[in-house]
Amino acid sequence: MGQENVMGQAVGMVGVGVMGFAMAANLRQAGFEVVGYDPVPAAIARLAGIGASGVGSARAVAEACSIVILSLPSSQALAAAVEGDTGLAAAATEGLVAIECSTLPLADKRAAFEVMAAAGQTLLDCPLSGTGAQAVVKDLVVFGSGDQAAFERCRPVFEGMSRVQRYLGAFGNGSVMKYLANLLVTIHNVSTAEAMVLGLKAGLDPSLIYDTLADSAGTSRMFQVRGPLMRDASYDTPTFTIRTHLKDLAIIGDFVQELNSPTPLFSAAAQIYHAGAAQGRDMQDTAAVCAVLEGLAGLPSR
């Protein structure tokens, strides 16, 4: 769908925090109208700055838009957005499609799916791979799952706020793929920190380490994204906090236990994030695992 086709088409946003606001801004730039709701008044107020409209409930968003994106922090927030008199399912909008983009337990997404289905509405499971900083520049990958016709109907919306859109089949496959992606992110982030700390311990300059390895066979996307933060020891303007990542670790851990699948690297890497939280770094960027390992290595604080 070209720019001329989307001009004036309204897309809803329920949840306009870091990720949600970035998506809303990109959708506005792509030519969509955006109508948003967030329980935090300041989040709704930010919408005016990008020419979007704020309303007072998830239901009001759905009554203004037939496609609604959900970007939410918890299962409780998802239930509140879908259920009750102010939820999406109470809207009389014909053909409503809600796109659930959060990383949440699959059982809770399926419960929301049933609520929407009972109201004749469609819920897609479409987690996003990427940080808040990546969301700002549309560097997101959509892991889409659920009704394929609904997914294709939403594709222009996905294209307005993401780099790649993958359709993965039945509802829930998107979440499973996100768990796999976050497992890799967990490990690669710690491996980046481990290499950086070993280099620092050997007396190498952190800029030299980053510049050399970022374009080597040993690089990873996490090395490229989080390596600069580790290089500069800059963790206090987070793209993704340790606290939020610990929520994801718990979700993945429960999923791993359900399947009784061995994840030794993931289990070992997770401990570094817990250590970071124990050291009071829970609101810092996940790149702060580098500072945790520097402490373990006996290096002075940078």
Short mmCIF file of N, CA and C in Angstrom, two decimals, residues 80-235:
data_model
loop_
_atom_site.label_atom_id
_atom_site.label_comp_id
_atom_site.label_asym_id
_atom_site.label_seq_id
_atom_site.Cartn_x
_atom_site.Cartn_y
_atom_site.Cartn_z
N ALA A 80 -6.86 -5.92 31.07
CA ALA A 80 -7.60 -4.67 31.25
C ALA A 80 -7.92 -4.02 29.91
N ALA A 81 -7.03 -4.18 28.93
CA ALA A 81 -7.25 -3.57 27.62
C ALA A 81 -8.31 -4.28 26.81
N VAL A 82 -8.50 -5.55 27.10
CA VAL A 82 -9.42 -6.36 26.29
C VAL A 82 -10.78 -6.53 26.94
N GLU A 83 -10.80 -6.72 28.25
CA GLU A 83 -12.02 -7.11 28.95
C GLU A 83 -12.80 -5.91 29.49
N GLY A 84 -14.06 -6.17 29.88
CA GLY A 84 -14.87 -5.18 30.58
C GLY A 84 -15.49 -4.13 29.68
N ASP A 85 -16.21 -3.22 30.30
CA ASP A 85 -16.95 -2.20 29.54
C ASP A 85 -16.04 -1.24 28.80
N THR A 86 -14.79 -1.07 29.27
CA THR A 86 -13.87 -0.14 28.62
C THR A 86 -12.84 -0.86 27.76
N GLY A 87 -13.00 -2.18 27.58
CA GLY A 87 -12.03 -2.95 26.82
C GLY A 87 -12.35 -3.04 25.34
N LEU A 88 -11.41 -3.53 24.57
CA LEU A 88 -11.57 -3.64 23.13
C LEU A 88 -12.78 -4.49 22.75
N ALA A 89 -12.99 -5.58 23.47
CA ALA A 89 -14.05 -6.52 23.09
C ALA A 89 -15.44 -5.90 23.23
N ALA A 90 -15.56 -4.82 23.99
CA ALA A 90 -16.85 -4.15 24.16
C ALA A 90 -17.19 -3.22 23.01
N ALA A 91 -16.22 -2.96 22.15
CA ALA A 91 -16.45 -2.05 21.02
C ALA A 91 -17.31 -2.75 19.96
N ALA A 92 -18.16 -1.97 19.33
CA ALA A 92 -19.05 -2.52 18.30
C ALA A 92 -18.44 -2.42 16.91
N THR A 93 -17.15 -2.16 16.83
CA THR A 93 -16.48 -1.98 15.54
C THR A 93 -16.49 -3.27 14.74
N GLU A 94 -17.04 -3.22 13.55
CA GLU A 94 -17.10 -4.42 12.72
C GLU A 94 -15.72 -4.73 12.15
N GLY A 95 -15.32 -6.00 12.24
CA GLY A 95 -14.04 -6.43 11.68
C GLY A 95 -12.82 -5.94 12.44
N LEU A 96 -12.97 -5.67 13.74
CA LEU A 96 -11.85 -5.18 14.53
C LEU A 96 -10.73 -6.21 14.58
N VAL A 97 -9.51 -5.77 14.29
CA VAL A 97 -8.31 -6.60 14.44
C VAL A 97 -7.38 -5.91 15.42
N ALA A 98 -7.04 -6.63 16.48
CA ALA A 98 -6.09 -6.12 17.47
C ALA A 98 -4.77 -6.87 17.29
N ILE A 99 -3.67 -6.13 17.28
CA ILE A 99 -2.33 -6.69 17.07
C ILE A 99 -1.60 -6.64 18.40
N GLU A 100 -1.41 -7.78 19.04
CA GLU A 100 -0.76 -7.82 20.34
C GLU A 100 0.74 -7.97 20.13
N CYS A 101 1.51 -6.92 20.52
CA CYS A 101 2.95 -6.86 20.22
C CYS A 101 3.84 -7.12 21.43
N SER A 102 3.26 -7.38 22.58
CA SER A 102 4.04 -7.49 23.80
C SER A 102 4.65 -8.88 23.96
N THR A 103 5.65 -8.97 24.84
CA THR A 103 6.23 -10.26 25.21
C THR A 103 5.59 -10.69 26.52
N LEU A 104 4.67 -11.66 26.44
CA LEU A 104 3.87 -12.09 27.58
C LEU A 104 3.73 -13.60 27.56
N PRO A 105 3.34 -14.21 28.69
CA PRO A 105 3.07 -15.65 28.67
C PRO A 105 2.01 -16.00 27.64
N LEU A 106 2.23 -17.09 26.93
CA LEU A 106 1.33 -17.47 25.84
C LEU A 106 -0.07 -17.77 26.35
N ALA A 107 -0.18 -18.35 27.53
CA ALA A 107 -1.50 -18.67 28.09
C ALA A 107 -2.33 -17.41 28.27
N ASP A 108 -1.70 -16.30 28.65
CA ASP A 108 -2.42 -15.06 28.86
C ASP A 108 -2.84 -14.44 27.52
N LYS A 109 -2.01 -14.59 26.51
CA LYS A 109 -2.41 -14.11 25.18
C LYS A 109 -3.58 -14.95 24.66
N ARG A 110 -3.55 -16.24 24.89
CA ARG A 110 -4.64 -17.09 24.42
C ARG A 110 -5.95 -16.76 25.14
N ALA A 111 -5.86 -16.40 26.42
CA ALA A 111 -7.06 -15.99 27.15
C ALA A 111 -7.65 -14.73 26.53
N ALA A 112 -6.80 -13.77 26.17
CA ALA A 112 -7.28 -12.55 25.51
C ALA A 112 -7.86 -12.87 24.14
N PHE A 113 -7.23 -13.80 23.44
CA PHE A 113 -7.74 -14.24 22.13
C PHE A 113 -9.17 -14.75 22.26
N GLU A 114 -9.44 -15.54 23.28
CA GLU A 114 -10.78 -16.10 23.48
C GLU A 114 -11.80 -15.01 23.79
N VAL A 115 -11.41 -14.03 24.59
CA VAL A 115 -12.32 -12.92 24.90
C VAL A 115 -12.69 -12.17 23.63
N MET A 116 -11.69 -11.89 22.81
CA MET A 116 -11.94 -11.18 21.56
C MET A 116 -12.78 -12.02 20.60
N ALA A 117 -12.46 -13.30 20.50
CA ALA A 117 -13.20 -14.18 19.59
C ALA A 117 -14.66 -14.28 19.98
N ALA A 118 -14.93 -14.32 21.29
CA ALA A 118 -16.31 -14.40 21.75
C ALA A 118 -17.11 -13.17 21.36
N ALA A 119 -16.41 -12.06 21.15
CA ALA A 119 -17.06 -10.80 20.74
C ALA A 119 -17.05 -10.64 19.21
N GLY A 120 -16.57 -11.68 18.51
CA GLY A 120 -16.50 -11.60 17.06
C GLY A 120 -15.35 -10.78 16.54
N GLN A 121 -14.33 -10.58 17.38
CA GLN A 121 -13.17 -9.78 17.01
C GLN A 121 -11.94 -10.67 16.84
N THR A 122 -10.91 -10.15 16.23
CA THR A 122 -9.70 -10.93 15.95
C THR A 122 -8.51 -10.37 16.73
N LEU A 123 -7.79 -11.26 17.38
CA LEU A 123 -6.53 -10.89 18.03
C LEU A 123 -5.40 -11.62 17.33
N LEU A 124 -4.38 -10.88 16.90
CA LEU A 124 -3.16 -11.46 16.35
C LEU A 124 -2.06 -11.43 17.40
N ASP A 125 -1.22 -12.44 17.38
CA ASP A 125 -0.05 -12.51 18.26
C ASP A 125 1.17 -12.12 17.44
N CYS A 126 1.67 -10.91 17.67
CA CYS A 126 2.73 -10.36 16.81
C CYS A 126 3.81 -9.66 17.63
N PRO A 127 4.58 -10.39 18.42
CA PRO A 127 5.67 -9.75 19.17
C PRO A 127 6.68 -9.11 18.23
N LEU A 128 7.44 -8.18 18.79
CA LEU A 128 8.42 -7.43 18.01
C LEU A 128 9.82 -7.75 18.49
N SER A 129 10.74 -7.91 17.55
CA SER A 129 12.14 -8.07 17.88
C SER A 129 12.83 -6.74 17.66
N GLY A 130 13.39 -6.17 18.75
CA GLY A 130 14.06 -4.88 18.66
C GLY A 130 13.90 -4.11 19.95
N THR A 131 14.81 -3.18 20.19
CA THR A 131 14.77 -2.35 21.39
C THR A 131 13.96 -1.08 21.14
N GLY A 132 13.79 -0.30 22.20
CA GLY A 132 13.13 0.99 22.03
C GLY A 132 13.86 1.90 21.07
N ALA A 133 15.19 1.88 21.14
CA ALA A 133 15.98 2.70 20.21
C ALA A 133 15.82 2.22 18.78
N GLN A 134 15.75 0.91 18.59
CA GLN A 134 15.52 0.38 17.24
C GLN A 134 14.12 0.73 16.75
N ALA A 135 13.15 0.74 17.67
CA ALA A 135 11.79 1.09 17.28
C ALA A 135 11.71 2.50 16.71
N VAL A 136 12.51 3.42 17.26
CA VAL A 136 12.49 4.81 16.81
C VAL A 136 12.83 4.90 15.32
N VAL A 137 13.75 4.05 14.86
CA VAL A 137 14.19 4.11 13.46
C VAL A 137 13.59 2.97 12.63
N LYS A 138 12.49 2.39 13.11
CA LYS A 138 11.76 1.33 12.39
C LYS A 138 12.58 0.06 12.21
N ASP A 139 13.60 -0.13 13.04
CA ASP A 139 14.45 -1.32 12.93
C ASP A 139 13.86 -2.44 13.79
N LEU A 140 12.63 -2.83 13.46
CA LEU A 140 11.91 -3.88 14.19
C LEU A 140 11.56 -5.01 13.24
N VAL A 141 11.49 -6.22 13.79
CA VAL A 141 11.01 -7.37 13.04
C VAL A 141 9.72 -7.84 13.70
N VAL A 142 8.67 -7.99 12.90
CA VAL A 142 7.38 -8.46 13.40
C VAL A 142 7.33 -9.98 13.28
N PHE A 143 7.07 -10.65 14.41
CA PHE A 143 6.85 -12.09 14.42
C PHE A 143 5.34 -12.31 14.46
N GLY A 144 4.72 -12.39 13.29
CA GLY A 144 3.26 -12.42 13.20
C GLY A 144 2.68 -13.81 13.24
N SER A 145 1.57 -13.96 13.95
CA SER A 145 0.87 -15.25 13.98
C SER A 145 -0.60 -15.02 14.27
N GLY A 146 -1.41 -15.97 13.79
CA GLY A 146 -2.86 -15.86 13.93
C GLY A 146 -3.51 -15.92 12.56
N ASP A 147 -4.73 -15.39 12.47
CA ASP A 147 -5.48 -15.43 11.22
C ASP A 147 -4.69 -14.76 10.09
N GLN A 148 -4.42 -15.52 9.03
CA GLN A 148 -3.53 -15.00 7.98
C GLN A 148 -4.16 -13.87 7.20
N ALA A 149 -5.46 -13.96 6.95
CA ALA A 149 -6.13 -12.89 6.21
C ALA A 149 -6.06 -11.58 7.01
N ALA A 150 -6.25 -11.68 8.32
CA ALA A 150 -6.16 -10.49 9.16
C ALA A 150 -4.74 -9.93 9.16
N PHE A 151 -3.75 -10.82 9.19
CA PHE A 151 -2.36 -10.38 9.15
C PHE A 151 -2.07 -9.62 7.86
N GLU A 152 -2.55 -10.16 6.73
CA GLU A 152 -2.30 -9.49 5.44
C GLU A 152 -3.02 -8.16 5.37
N ARG A 153 -4.19 -8.08 5.96
CA ARG A 153 -4.91 -6.80 6.01
C ARG A 153 -4.11 -5.76 6.77
N CYS A 154 -3.37 -6.22 7.79
CA CYS A 154 -2.60 -5.30 8.63
C CYS A 154 -1.20 -5.03 8.09
N ARG A 155 -0.81 -5.68 7.02
CA ARG A 155 0.58 -5.57 6.54
C ARG A 155 1.00 -4.12 6.29
N PRO A 156 0.16 -3.26 5.67
CA PRO A 156 0.59 -1.86 5.49
C PRO A 156 0.89 -1.17 6.81
N VAL A 157 0.16 -1.53 7.86
CA VAL A 157 0.44 -0.96 9.18
C VAL A 157 1.79 -1.45 9.69
N PHE A 158 2.03 -2.75 9.56
CA PHE A 158 3.32 -3.29 9.97
C PHE A 158 4.46 -2.60 9.21
N GLU A 159 4.26 -2.40 7.92
CA GLU A 159 5.31 -1.78 7.09
C GLU A 159 5.56 -0.34 7.51
N GLY A 160 4.56 0.29 8.13
CA GLY A 160 4.72 1.67 8.58
C GLY A 160 5.53 1.82 9.85
N MET A 161 5.75 0.70 10.55
CA MET A 161 6.47 0.83 11.82
C MET A 161 7.55 -0.24 12.03
N SER A 162 7.86 -1.03 10.99
CA SER A 162 8.87 -2.08 11.16
C SER A 162 9.68 -2.27 9.88
N ARG A 163 10.79 -2.97 10.01
CA ARG A 163 11.69 -3.22 8.89
C ARG A 163 11.34 -4.52 8.16
N VAL A 164 10.97 -5.55 8.92
CA VAL A 164 10.68 -6.87 8.37
C VAL A 164 9.41 -7.40 9.01
N GLN A 165 8.58 -8.07 8.21
CA GLN A 165 7.34 -8.65 8.71
C GLN A 165 7.33 -10.14 8.36
N ARG A 166 7.29 -11.00 9.37
CA ARG A 166 7.27 -12.44 9.16
C ARG A 166 5.93 -13.01 9.60
N TYR A 167 5.29 -13.76 8.71
CA TYR A 167 4.08 -14.49 9.11
C TYR A 167 4.49 -15.91 9.46
N LEU A 168 4.19 -16.35 10.67
CA LEU A 168 4.71 -17.61 11.20
C LEU A 168 3.66 -18.69 11.42
N GLY A 169 2.40 -18.41 11.04
CA GLY A 169 1.39 -19.46 11.15
C GLY A 169 0.43 -19.25 12.30
N ALA A 170 0.07 -20.34 12.96
CA ALA A 170 -1.00 -20.35 13.95
C ALA A 170 -0.72 -19.38 15.10
N PHE A 171 -1.80 -18.86 15.68
CA PHE A 171 -1.71 -17.97 16.84
C PHE A 171 -0.82 -18.61 17.91
N GLY A 172 0.13 -17.83 18.38
CA GLY A 172 1.07 -18.32 19.40
C GLY A 172 2.46 -18.57 18.85
N ASN A 173 2.56 -18.86 17.56
CA ASN A 173 3.89 -19.09 16.99
C ASN A 173 4.75 -17.83 17.07
N GLY A 174 4.12 -16.67 17.00
CA GLY A 174 4.88 -15.43 17.12
C GLY A 174 5.54 -15.32 18.48
N SER A 175 4.81 -15.66 19.53
CA SER A 175 5.38 -15.60 20.88
C SER A 175 6.52 -16.61 21.05
N VAL A 176 6.32 -17.81 20.52
CA VAL A 176 7.38 -18.81 20.62
C VAL A 176 8.65 -18.31 19.94
N MET A 177 8.50 -17.72 18.76
CA MET A 177 9.67 -17.19 18.06
C MET A 177 10.31 -16.05 18.85
N LYS A 178 9.50 -15.23 19.50
CA LYS A 178 10.06 -14.14 20.32
C LYS A 178 10.83 -14.70 21.50
N TYR A 179 10.35 -15.78 22.09
CA TYR A 179 11.11 -16.40 23.18
C TYR A 179 12.48 -16.85 22.69
N LEU A 180 12.52 -17.44 21.49
CA LEU A 180 13.79 -17.86 20.92
C LEU A 180 14.70 -16.66 20.67
N ALA A 181 14.13 -15.59 20.12
CA ALA A 181 14.92 -14.39 19.85
C ALA A 181 15.48 -13.81 21.13
N ASN A 182 14.64 -13.74 22.18
CA ASN A 182 15.11 -13.15 23.44
C ASN A 182 16.11 -14.05 24.15
N LEU A 183 16.00 -15.35 23.94
CA LEU A 183 17.02 -16.26 24.46
C LEU A 183 18.38 -15.90 23.86
N LEU A 184 18.39 -15.70 22.54
CA LEU A 184 19.64 -15.34 21.87
C LEU A 184 20.14 -13.97 22.30
N VAL A 185 19.23 -13.01 22.44
CA VAL A 185 19.61 -11.67 22.89
C VAL A 185 20.25 -11.75 24.27
N THR A 186 19.65 -12.54 25.15
CA THR A 186 20.17 -12.70 26.52
C THR A 186 21.61 -13.17 26.50
N ILE A 187 21.88 -14.19 25.68
CA ILE A 187 23.22 -14.77 25.61
C ILE A 187 24.19 -13.83 24.90
N HIS A 188 23.78 -13.28 23.76
CA HIS A 188 24.68 -12.44 22.97
C HIS A 188 25.06 -11.16 23.70
N ASN A 189 24.15 -10.61 24.48
CA ASN A 189 24.44 -9.41 25.24
C ASN A 189 25.52 -9.69 26.28
N VAL A 190 25.40 -10.82 26.98
CA VAL A 190 26.40 -11.18 27.98
C VAL A 190 27.72 -11.56 27.31
N SER A 191 27.66 -12.24 26.17
CA SER A 191 28.91 -12.60 25.49
C SER A 191 29.63 -11.35 24.99
N THR A 192 28.88 -10.34 24.57
CA THR A 192 29.48 -9.06 24.20
C THR A 192 30.21 -8.44 25.39
N ALA A 193 29.54 -8.44 26.54
CA ALA A 193 30.15 -7.89 27.75
C ALA A 193 31.38 -8.70 28.16
N GLU A 194 31.30 -10.01 28.03
CA GLU A 194 32.41 -10.88 28.42
C GLU A 194 33.65 -10.58 27.58
N ALA A 195 33.45 -10.40 26.26
CA ALA A 195 34.58 -10.08 25.39
C ALA A 195 35.13 -8.70 25.72
N MET A 196 34.24 -7.73 25.94
CA MET A 196 34.68 -6.37 26.26
C MET A 196 35.51 -6.36 27.54
N VAL A 197 35.06 -7.09 28.56
CA VAL A 197 35.76 -7.10 29.84
C VAL A 197 37.11 -7.80 29.72
N LEU A 198 37.17 -8.88 28.97
CA LEU A 198 38.45 -9.55 28.77
C LEU A 198 39.44 -8.63 28.08
N GLY A 199 38.96 -7.87 27.08
CA GLY A 199 39.83 -6.93 26.40
C GLY A 199 40.30 -5.82 27.33
N LEU A 200 39.38 -5.29 28.16
CA LEU A 200 39.75 -4.25 29.12
C LEU A 200 40.78 -4.78 30.11
N LYS A 201 40.56 -6.01 30.55
CA LYS A 201 41.49 -6.62 31.51
C LYS A 201 42.88 -6.77 30.90
N ALA A 202 42.91 -6.98 29.58
CA ALA A 202 44.19 -7.12 28.88
C ALA A 202 44.81 -5.77 28.53
N GLY A 203 44.13 -4.69 28.85
CA GLY A 203 44.69 -3.36 28.64
C GLY A 203 44.31 -2.70 27.33
N LEU A 204 43.36 -3.27 26.58
CA LEU A 204 42.95 -2.66 25.33
C LEU A 204 41.97 -1.52 25.57
N ASP A 205 42.00 -0.55 24.69
CA ASP A 205 41.05 0.57 24.77
C ASP A 205 39.67 0.07 24.34
N PRO A 206 38.59 0.45 25.06
CA PRO A 206 37.25 -0.05 24.71
C PRO A 206 36.80 0.35 23.30
N SER A 207 37.23 1.53 22.83
CA SER A 207 36.86 1.93 21.46
C SER A 207 37.54 1.04 20.44
N LEU A 208 38.78 0.68 20.71
CA LEU A 208 39.51 -0.21 19.80
C LEU A 208 38.84 -1.58 19.76
N ILE A 209 38.41 -2.06 20.91
CA ILE A 209 37.72 -3.36 20.97
C ILE A 209 36.46 -3.31 20.13
N TYR A 210 35.64 -2.28 20.36
CA TYR A 210 34.37 -2.21 19.64
C TYR A 210 34.58 -2.04 18.13
N ASP A 211 35.40 -1.08 17.75
CA ASP A 211 35.57 -0.79 16.32
C ASP A 211 36.11 -1.99 15.54
N THR A 212 36.97 -2.76 16.19
CA THR A 212 37.57 -3.91 15.51
C THR A 212 36.59 -5.08 15.42
N LEU A 213 35.95 -5.41 16.52
CA LEU A 213 35.12 -6.61 16.56
C LEU A 213 33.74 -6.42 15.93
N ALA A 214 33.26 -5.18 15.87
CA ALA A 214 31.92 -4.95 15.32
C ALA A 214 31.83 -5.34 13.86
N ASP A 215 32.96 -5.36 13.17
CA ASP A 215 32.96 -5.73 11.75
C ASP A 215 33.83 -6.98 11.53
N SER A 216 33.74 -7.91 12.49
CA SER A 216 34.53 -9.14 12.41
C SER A 216 33.61 -10.35 12.41
N ALA A 217 34.19 -11.51 12.25
CA ALA A 217 33.40 -12.75 12.28
C ALA A 217 32.78 -12.99 13.65
N GLY A 218 33.31 -12.33 14.68
CA GLY A 218 32.80 -12.53 16.03
C GLY A 218 31.67 -11.59 16.41
N THR A 219 31.23 -10.76 15.50
CA THR A 219 30.20 -9.79 15.87
C THR A 219 28.82 -10.44 15.98
N SER A 220 27.88 -9.70 16.52
CA SER A 220 26.47 -10.09 16.57
C SER A 220 25.66 -8.81 16.54
N ARG A 221 24.35 -8.94 16.33
CA ARG A 221 23.53 -7.73 16.35
C ARG A 221 23.58 -7.06 17.72
N MET A 222 23.64 -7.86 18.77
CA MET A 222 23.73 -7.29 20.11
C MET A 222 25.08 -6.61 20.33
N PHE A 223 26.13 -7.16 19.75
CA PHE A 223 27.43 -6.48 19.84
C PHE A 223 27.34 -5.11 19.20
N GLN A 224 26.67 -5.02 18.06
CA GLN A 224 26.57 -3.76 17.34
C GLN A 224 25.64 -2.77 18.04
N VAL A 225 24.56 -3.28 18.67
CA VAL A 225 23.58 -2.40 19.32
C VAL A 225 24.02 -2.00 20.72
N ARG A 226 24.52 -2.96 21.49
CA ARG A 226 24.85 -2.69 22.89
C ARG A 226 26.34 -2.44 23.11
N GLY A 227 27.16 -2.86 22.14
CA GLY A 227 28.60 -2.63 22.28
C GLY A 227 28.96 -1.17 22.50
N PRO A 228 28.35 -0.21 21.77
CA PRO A 228 28.69 1.20 22.01
C PRO A 228 28.38 1.65 23.44
N LEU A 229 27.31 1.14 24.02
CA LEU A 229 26.98 1.51 25.40
C LEU A 229 28.02 0.95 26.37
N MET A 230 28.47 -0.28 26.10
CA MET A 230 29.52 -0.87 26.93
C MET A 230 30.84 -0.14 26.74
N ARG A 231 31.14 0.21 25.50
CA ARG A 231 32.37 0.96 25.19
C ARG A 231 32.43 2.25 26.01
N ASP A 232 31.27 2.94 26.08
CA ASP A 232 31.22 4.25 26.74
C ASP A 232 30.79 4.17 28.20
N ALA A 233 30.51 2.96 28.68
CA ALA A 233 29.98 2.78 30.05
C ALA A 233 28.77 3.69 30.27
N SER A 234 27.87 3.69 29.29
CA SER A 234 26.71 4.59 29.29
C SER A 234 25.43 3.76 29.42
N TYR A 235 24.89 3.71 30.63
CA TYR A 235 23.78 2.79 30.90
C TYR A 235 22.52 3.48 31.45
#
